[in-house]
Amino acid sequence: NAGVMQNPRHLVRRRGQEARLRCSPMKGHSHVYWYRQLPEEGLKFMVYLQKENIIDESGMPKERFSAEFPKEGPSILRIQQVVRGDSAAYFCASSQQGANVLTFGAGSRLTVL
Amino acid sequence: AQRVTQPEKLLSVFKGAPVELKCNYSYSGSPELFWYVQYSRQRLQLLLRHISRESIKGFTADLNKGETSFHLKKPFAQEEDSAMYYCALSPDSNYQLIWGAGTKLIIKP
């Protein structure tokens, strides 16, 4: 069991480009969560998804950010027209249905130049 | 407002000394509290949760509703305890965890 897989681990983008971060949940987990960690801050909830369904996106910025969890394939967090303030570590976690104990991926570190 | 506060960004103690990582929360309901740990070059993982009332790697944490605290304690620190520790709160046991900023624990030999 490979656990929660995130890629890429490190991503460098220039301002205005798009960033795509991928997350494959742990086997048997149907729920995916994305968190963002800015430097010197704690984890901030972004979005909670099930397959083909966004359950809660209350933590997502209203513009430029989107997330999906298709029927097949990984969950994707997409950031359009990145700005320097998007530089952060983005963590994905998964859980079984109805559980609040999360299994985390290793994170994807986005650097915007 | 729901909030988790870890007042110490950095805590440094000698091996064998007692350790206490502080966590205070602000929430009026019946939350579930967690401690997560991130060792160097490893991913964040659950250390313990208050409903389990168990000791993991020698660590314990007691939920004090009067003081709204969930401090993490270990009587004798070991070098392998060096890591980032995050306290988290789940409001009314739903899925959305609210996180503290984390405390970096350094155990000196």
PDB file of C-alpha atoms in Angstrom:
ATOM      1  CA  ASN A   1       0.000   0.000   0.000  1.00  0.00           C
ATOM      2  CA  ALA A   2       1.776   3.104  -1.265  1.00  0.00           C
ATOM      3  CA  GLY A   3      -0.250   5.507   0.825  1.00  0.00           C
ATOM      4  CA  VAL A   4      -1.203   8.923  -0.466  1.00  0.00           C
ATOM      5  CA  MET A   5       0.874   9.851  -3.494  1.00  0.00           C
ATOM      6  CA  GLN A   6       1.443  13.426  -4.535  1.00  0.00           C
ATOM      7  CA  ASN A   7       3.302  14.740  -7.532  1.00  0.00           C
ATOM      8  CA  PRO A   8       5.218  16.654  -8.397  1.00  0.00           C
ATOM      9  CA  ARG A   9       7.082  17.055  -5.130  1.00  0.00           C
ATOM     10  CA  HIS A  10       8.523  20.331  -6.291  1.00  0.00           C
ATOM     11  CA  LEU A  11       7.167  22.640  -8.955  1.00  0.00           C
ATOM     12  CA  VAL A  12       8.570  25.942 -10.115  1.00  0.00           C
ATOM     13  CA  ARG A  13       6.411  28.300 -12.133  1.00  0.00           C
ATOM     14  CA  ARG A  14       6.731  31.867 -13.359  1.00  0.00           C
ATOM     15  CA  ARG A  15       4.051  34.381 -12.604  1.00  0.00           C
ATOM     16  CA  GLY A  16       1.082  33.934 -14.901  1.00  0.00           C
ATOM     17  CA  GLN A  17       1.660  30.251 -15.603  1.00  0.00           C
ATOM     18  CA  GLU A  18      -0.550  27.405 -14.497  1.00  0.00           C
ATOM     19  CA  ALA A  19       0.257  24.892 -11.786  1.00  0.00           C
ATOM     20  CA  ARG A  20      -1.286  21.436 -11.577  1.00  0.00           C
ATOM     21  CA  LEU A  21      -0.813  19.300  -8.513  1.00  0.00           C
ATOM     22  CA  ARG A  22      -1.916  15.700  -8.416  1.00  0.00           C
ATOM     23  CA  CYS A  23      -2.953  13.441  -5.578  1.00  0.00           C
ATOM     24  CA  SER A  24      -3.769   9.743  -5.568  1.00  0.00           C
ATOM     25  CA  PRO A  25      -5.520   8.735  -2.342  1.00  0.00           C
ATOM     26  CA  MET A  26      -4.668   5.751  -0.257  1.00  0.00           C
ATOM     27  CA  LYS A  27      -6.191   2.500  -1.491  1.00  0.00           C
ATOM     28  CA  GLY A  28      -9.681   2.130  -0.126  1.00  0.00           C
ATOM     29  CA  HIS A  29     -10.059   5.837   0.624  1.00  0.00           C
ATOM     30  CA  SER A  30     -12.764   7.689  -1.215  1.00  0.00           C
ATOM     31  CA  HIS A  31     -12.311  11.151   0.282  1.00  0.00           C
ATOM     32  CA  VAL A  32      -9.615  13.643  -0.599  1.00  0.00           C
ATOM     33  CA  TYR A  33      -8.665  16.869   1.116  1.00  0.00           C
ATOM     34  CA  TRP A  34      -6.315  19.608   0.006  1.00  0.00           C
ATOM     35  CA  TYR A  35      -4.480  21.840   2.439  1.00  0.00           C
ATOM     36  CA  ARG A  36      -2.123  24.733   1.920  1.00  0.00           C
ATOM     37  CA  GLN A  37       0.725  25.650   4.218  1.00  0.00           C
ATOM     38  CA  LEU A  38       2.222  29.065   3.825  1.00  0.00           C
ATOM     39  CA  PRO A  39       5.658  29.717   5.324  1.00  0.00           C
ATOM     40  CA  GLU A  40       5.568  30.027   9.097  1.00  0.00           C
ATOM     41  CA  GLU A  41       1.859  29.145   9.212  1.00  0.00           C
ATOM     42  CA  GLY A  42      -0.242  26.098   9.995  1.00  0.00           C
ATOM     43  CA  LEU A  43      -2.214  24.017   7.592  1.00  0.00           C
ATOM     44  CA  LYS A  44      -5.214  25.727   6.044  1.00  0.00           C
ATOM     45  CA  PHE A  45      -8.093  23.674   4.664  1.00  0.00           C
ATOM     46  CA  MET A  46      -8.842  24.317   1.021  1.00  0.00           C
ATOM     47  CA  VAL A  47     -11.242  21.738  -0.359  1.00  0.00           C
ATOM     48  CA  TYR A  48     -12.827  18.384   0.353  1.00  0.00           C
ATOM     49  CA  LEU A  49     -13.804  16.077  -2.478  1.00  0.00           C
ATOM     50  CA  GLN A  50     -15.301  12.710  -3.173  1.00  0.00           C
ATOM     51  CA  LYS A  51     -15.231  11.050  -6.569  1.00  0.00           C
ATOM     52  CA  GLU A  52     -16.793  13.430  -9.110  1.00  0.00           C
ATOM     53  CA  ASN A  53     -18.120  15.624  -6.330  1.00  0.00           C
ATOM     54  CA  ILE A  54     -16.889  18.682  -4.447  1.00  0.00           C
ATOM     55  CA  ILE A  55     -18.219  18.452  -0.922  1.00  0.00           C
ATOM     56  CA  ASP A  56     -16.761  21.599   0.596  1.00  0.00           C
ATOM     57  CA  GLU A  57     -14.652  24.220  -1.122  1.00  0.00           C
ATOM     58  CA  SER A  58     -15.046  26.894   1.525  1.00  0.00           C
ATOM     59  CA  GLY A  59     -11.283  27.233   1.908  1.00  0.00           C
ATOM     60  CA  MET A  60     -10.545  27.717  -1.762  1.00  0.00           C
ATOM     61  CA  PRO A  61      -9.764  31.195  -3.056  1.00  0.00           C
ATOM     62  CA  LYS A  62     -12.634  32.334  -5.235  1.00  0.00           C
ATOM     63  CA  GLU A  63     -10.492  32.956  -8.285  1.00  0.00           C
ATOM     64  CA  ARG A  64      -7.786  31.016 -10.099  1.00  0.00           C
ATOM     65  CA  PHE A  65      -8.053  27.901  -7.931  1.00  0.00           C
ATOM     66  CA  SER A  66     -10.029  24.790  -8.815  1.00  0.00           C
ATOM     67  CA  ALA A  67     -10.020  21.158  -7.782  1.00  0.00           C
ATOM     68  CA  GLU A  68     -11.432  17.965  -9.164  1.00  0.00           C
ATOM     69  CA  PHE A  69     -11.508  14.291  -8.317  1.00  0.00           C
ATOM     70  CA  PRO A  70     -12.615  12.449 -11.439  1.00  0.00           C
ATOM     71  CA  LYS A  71     -14.087   8.982 -11.574  1.00  0.00           C
ATOM     72  CA  GLU A  72     -10.785   7.690 -12.885  1.00  0.00           C
ATOM     73  CA  GLY A  73      -7.405   9.054 -11.992  1.00  0.00           C
ATOM     74  CA  PRO A  74      -5.997  11.308  -9.306  1.00  0.00           C
ATOM     75  CA  SER A  75      -7.406  14.396  -7.725  1.00  0.00           C
ATOM     76  CA  ILE A  76      -6.016  17.561  -9.264  1.00  0.00           C
ATOM     77  CA  LEU A  77      -5.551  20.973  -7.714  1.00  0.00           C
ATOM     78  CA  ARG A  78      -5.202  23.583 -10.439  1.00  0.00           C
ATOM     79  CA  ILE A  79      -3.930  27.090  -9.963  1.00  0.00           C
ATOM     80  CA  GLN A  80      -4.224  29.396 -12.938  1.00  0.00           C
ATOM     81  CA  GLN A  81      -2.138  32.533 -13.484  1.00  0.00           C
ATOM     82  CA  VAL A  82       0.002  31.892 -10.446  1.00  0.00           C
ATOM     83  CA  VAL A  83       1.284  34.770  -8.349  1.00  0.00           C
ATOM     84  CA  ARG A  84       4.156  34.867  -5.872  1.00  0.00           C
ATOM     85  CA  GLY A  85       1.715  34.579  -2.981  1.00  0.00           C
ATOM     86  CA  ASP A  86       0.749  31.108  -4.202  1.00  0.00           C
ATOM     87  CA  SER A  87       4.183  29.828  -3.219  1.00  0.00           C
ATOM     88  CA  ALA A  88       3.486  27.283  -0.517  1.00  0.00           C
ATOM     89  CA  ALA A  89       3.416  23.617   0.324  1.00  0.00           C
ATOM     90  CA  TYR A  90       0.216  21.932  -0.797  1.00  0.00           C
ATOM     91  CA  PHE A  91      -0.723  18.805   1.086  1.00  0.00           C
ATOM     92  CA  CYS A  92      -3.236  16.217   0.080  1.00  0.00           C
ATOM     93  CA  ALA A  93      -4.841  13.843   2.555  1.00  0.00           C
ATOM     94  CA  SER A  94      -7.333  11.062   2.203  1.00  0.00           C
ATOM     95  CA  SER A  95      -9.705   9.215   4.458  1.00  0.00           C
ATOM     96  CA  GLN A  96     -12.309   6.554   4.446  1.00  0.00           C
ATOM     97  CA  GLN A  97     -15.896   7.657   4.257  1.00  0.00           C
ATOM     98  CA  GLY A  98     -16.989   9.580   7.315  1.00  0.00           C
ATOM     99  CA  ALA A  99     -13.630   9.412   9.078  1.00  0.00           C
ATOM    100  CA  ASN A 100     -11.823  12.436  10.440  1.00  0.00           C
ATOM    101  CA  VAL A 101      -8.473  10.711  10.735  1.00  0.00           C
ATOM    102  CA  LEU A 102      -6.460  11.703   7.726  1.00  0.00           C
ATOM    103  CA  THR A 103      -3.581  10.057   5.915  1.00  0.00           C
ATOM    104  CA  PHE A 104      -1.302  12.633   4.376  1.00  0.00           C
ATOM    105  CA  GLY A 105       0.818  12.734   1.280  1.00  0.00           C
ATOM    106  CA  ALA A 106       4.351  14.082   1.296  1.00  0.00           C
ATOM    107  CA  GLY A 107       3.209  17.401  -0.141  1.00  0.00           C
ATOM    108  CA  SER A 108       3.948  19.413  -3.257  1.00  0.00           C
ATOM    109  CA  ARG A 109       6.052  22.525  -2.877  1.00  0.00           C
ATOM    110  CA  LEU A 110       5.167  25.250  -5.349  1.00  0.00           C
ATOM    111  CA  THR A 111       7.580  28.076  -5.961  1.00  0.00           C
ATOM    112  CA  VAL A 112       6.474  30.993  -8.078  1.00  0.00           C
ATOM    113  CA  LEU A 113       9.268  33.114  -9.473  1.00  0.00           C
TER     114      LEU A 113
ATOM    115  CA  ALA B   1     -14.188  31.862  16.137  1.00  0.00           C
ATOM    116  CA  GLN B   2     -12.678  28.424  15.982  1.00  0.00           C
ATOM    117  CA  ARG B   3      -8.956  28.582  16.533  1.00  0.00           C
ATOM    118  CA  VAL B   4      -6.047  26.418  17.617  1.00  0.00           C
ATOM    119  CA  THR B   5      -3.047  28.129  19.192  1.00  0.00           C
ATOM    120  CA  GLN B   6       0.359  26.630  19.664  1.00  0.00           C
ATOM    121  CA  PRO B   7       2.219  29.421  21.435  1.00  0.00           C
ATOM    122  CA  GLU B   8       5.719  28.041  20.926  1.00  0.00           C
ATOM    123  CA  LYS B   9       7.193  28.000  17.431  1.00  0.00           C
ATOM    124  CA  LEU B  10      10.293  26.309  18.719  1.00  0.00           C
ATOM    125  CA  LEU B  11      10.958  24.214  21.795  1.00  0.00           C
ATOM    126  CA  SER B  12      14.394  22.887  22.630  1.00  0.00           C
ATOM    127  CA  VAL B  13      15.042  20.492  25.506  1.00  0.00           C
ATOM    128  CA  PHE B  14      17.784  18.111  26.506  1.00  0.00           C
ATOM    129  CA  LYS B  15      17.495  14.380  26.064  1.00  0.00           C
ATOM    130  CA  GLY B  16      15.939  12.828  29.129  1.00  0.00           C
ATOM    131  CA  ALA B  17      14.158  16.021  30.183  1.00  0.00           C
ATOM    132  CA  PRO B  18      10.370  16.285  30.298  1.00  0.00           C
ATOM    133  CA  VAL B  19       8.596  17.782  27.294  1.00  0.00           C
ATOM    134  CA  GLU B  20       5.344  19.678  27.121  1.00  0.00           C
ATOM    135  CA  LEU B  21       4.044  21.113  23.861  1.00  0.00           C
ATOM    136  CA  LYS B  22       1.211  23.491  24.472  1.00  0.00           C
ATOM    137  CA  CYS B  23      -2.028  23.605  22.546  1.00  0.00           C
ATOM    138  CA  ASN B  24      -4.980  25.833  23.352  1.00  0.00           C
ATOM    139  CA  TYR B  25      -8.186  25.945  21.409  1.00  0.00           C
ATOM    140  CA  SER B  26     -11.157  28.195  21.028  1.00  0.00           C
ATOM    141  CA  TYR B  27     -14.399  26.377  20.377  1.00  0.00           C
ATOM    142  CA  SER B  28     -17.699  26.302  22.203  1.00  0.00           C
ATOM    143  CA  GLY B  29     -18.897  22.850  21.208  1.00  0.00           C
ATOM    144  CA  SER B  30     -17.501  19.367  21.793  1.00  0.00           C
ATOM    145  CA  PRO B  31     -14.446  19.121  19.607  1.00  0.00           C
ATOM    146  CA  GLU B  32     -12.220  16.220  18.909  1.00  0.00           C
ATOM    147  CA  LEU B  33      -8.526  17.022  19.365  1.00  0.00           C
ATOM    148  CA  PHE B  34      -5.546  15.518  17.602  1.00  0.00           C
ATOM    149  CA  TRP B  35      -1.788  15.716  17.603  1.00  0.00           C
ATOM    150  CA  TYR B  36      -0.035  15.132  14.292  1.00  0.00           C
ATOM    151  CA  VAL B  37       3.733  14.833  13.891  1.00  0.00           C
ATOM    152  CA  GLN B  38       6.071  15.367  10.973  1.00  0.00           C
ATOM    153  CA  TYR B  39       9.549  13.863  11.323  1.00  0.00           C
ATOM    154  CA  SER B  40      12.341  15.146   9.126  1.00  0.00           C
ATOM    155  CA  ARG B  41      11.805  14.152   5.486  1.00  0.00           C
ATOM    156  CA  GLN B  42       8.618  12.271   6.348  1.00  0.00           C
ATOM    157  CA  ARG B  43       4.988  13.067   5.837  1.00  0.00           C
ATOM    158  CA  LEU B  44       2.584  14.348   8.421  1.00  0.00           C
ATOM    159  CA  GLN B  45       1.059  11.521  10.433  1.00  0.00           C
ATOM    160  CA  LEU B  46      -1.361  11.104  13.270  1.00  0.00           C
ATOM    161  CA  LEU B  47       0.321  10.796  16.662  1.00  0.00           C
ATOM    162  CA  LEU B  48      -2.695  10.561  18.932  1.00  0.00           C
ATOM    163  CA  ARG B  49      -6.288  11.674  19.403  1.00  0.00           C
ATOM    164  CA  HIS B  50      -7.949  12.549  22.649  1.00  0.00           C
ATOM    165  CA  ILE B  51     -10.785  10.042  22.372  1.00  0.00           C
ATOM    166  CA  SER B  52      -8.282   7.182  22.268  1.00  0.00           C
ATOM    167  CA  ARG B  53      -6.787   8.147  25.627  1.00  0.00           C
ATOM    168  CA  GLU B  54      -3.681   6.165  24.796  1.00  0.00           C
ATOM    169  CA  SER B  55       0.037   6.745  24.977  1.00  0.00           C
ATOM    170  CA  ILE B  56       1.938   6.706  21.702  1.00  0.00           C
ATOM    171  CA  LYS B  57       5.751   6.687  21.709  1.00  0.00           C
ATOM    172  CA  GLY B  58       5.581   7.732  25.335  1.00  0.00           C
ATOM    173  CA  PHE B  59       3.459  10.797  24.574  1.00  0.00           C
ATOM    174  CA  THR B  60       0.159  11.535  26.254  1.00  0.00           C
ATOM    175  CA  ALA B  61      -2.302  14.379  25.929  1.00  0.00           C
ATOM    176  CA  ASP B  62      -5.272  15.153  28.106  1.00  0.00           C
ATOM    177  CA  LEU B  63      -8.161  17.286  27.001  1.00  0.00           C
ATOM    178  CA  ASN B  64      -8.849  19.964  29.606  1.00  0.00           C
ATOM    179  CA  LYS B  65     -12.173  21.518  28.719  1.00  0.00           C
ATOM    180  CA  GLY B  66     -11.978  24.036  31.551  1.00  0.00           C
ATOM    181  CA  GLU B  67      -8.720  25.444  30.277  1.00  0.00           C
ATOM    182  CA  THR B  68      -9.516  24.566  26.645  1.00  0.00           C
ATOM    183  CA  SER B  69      -6.136  22.930  26.317  1.00  0.00           C
ATOM    184  CA  PHE B  70      -4.729  19.733  24.866  1.00  0.00           C
ATOM    185  CA  HIS B  71      -1.067  19.818  25.812  1.00  0.00           C
ATOM    186  CA  LEU B  72       1.226  17.038  24.610  1.00  0.00           C
ATOM    187  CA  LYS B  73       3.553  15.601  27.239  1.00  0.00           C
ATOM    188  CA  LYS B  74       6.369  13.126  27.520  1.00  0.00           C
ATOM    189  CA  PRO B  75       8.277  12.540  30.754  1.00  0.00           C
ATOM    190  CA  PHE B  76      11.655  11.746  29.196  1.00  0.00           C
ATOM    191  CA  ALA B  77      12.486  13.151  25.772  1.00  0.00           C
ATOM    192  CA  GLN B  78      14.461  11.115  23.253  1.00  0.00           C
ATOM    193  CA  GLU B  79      16.465  12.390  20.310  1.00  0.00           C
ATOM    194  CA  GLU B  80      14.128  10.697  17.844  1.00  0.00           C
ATOM    195  CA  ASP B  81      11.287  12.876  19.153  1.00  0.00           C
ATOM    196  CA  SER B  82      12.742  15.838  17.259  1.00  0.00           C
ATOM    197  CA  ALA B  83      10.045  16.828  14.765  1.00  0.00           C
ATOM    198  CA  MET B  84       7.295  19.308  13.947  1.00  0.00           C
ATOM    199  CA  TYR B  85       4.185  18.805  16.037  1.00  0.00           C
ATOM    200  CA  TYR B  86       0.766  20.081  15.034  1.00  0.00           C
ATOM    201  CA  CYS B  87      -2.308  20.261  17.191  1.00  0.00           C
ATOM    202  CA  ALA B  88      -5.630  20.054  15.346  1.00  0.00           C
ATOM    203  CA  LEU B  89      -9.277  20.353  16.233  1.00  0.00           C
ATOM    204  CA  SER B  90     -12.248  18.707  14.547  1.00  0.00           C
ATOM    205  CA  PRO B  91     -15.428  20.645  15.342  1.00  0.00           C
ATOM    206  CA  ASP B  92     -18.139  18.271  16.471  1.00  0.00           C
ATOM    207  CA  SER B  93     -16.245  15.372  14.915  1.00  0.00           C
ATOM    208  CA  ASN B  94     -16.789  16.489  11.353  1.00  0.00           C
ATOM    209  CA  TYR B  95     -14.118  16.276   8.741  1.00  0.00           C
ATOM    210  CA  GLN B  96     -12.762  19.803   8.707  1.00  0.00           C
ATOM    211  CA  LEU B  97      -9.676  19.988  10.853  1.00  0.00           C
ATOM    212  CA  ILE B  98      -8.496  23.334  12.200  1.00  0.00           C
ATOM    213  CA  TRP B  99      -4.761  23.434  12.649  1.00  0.00           C
ATOM    214  CA  GLY B 100      -2.317  25.173  14.900  1.00  0.00           C
ATOM    215  CA  ALA B 101       0.805  26.715  13.400  1.00  0.00           C
ATOM    216  CA  GLY B 102       2.988  23.927  14.721  1.00  0.00           C
ATOM    217  CA  THR B 103       5.846  23.641  17.207  1.00  0.00           C
ATOM    218  CA  LYS B 104       9.283  22.529  16.191  1.00  0.00           C
ATOM    219  CA  LEU B 105      10.703  20.289  18.886  1.00  0.00           C
ATOM    220  CA  ILE B 106      14.461  19.868  19.075  1.00  0.00           C
ATOM    221  CA  ILE B 107      15.923  17.336  21.464  1.00  0.00           C
ATOM    222  CA  LYS B 108      19.524  18.118  22.295  1.00  0.00           C
ATOM    223  CA  PRO B 109      21.894  15.243  23.103  1.00  0.00           C
TER     224      PRO B 109
END
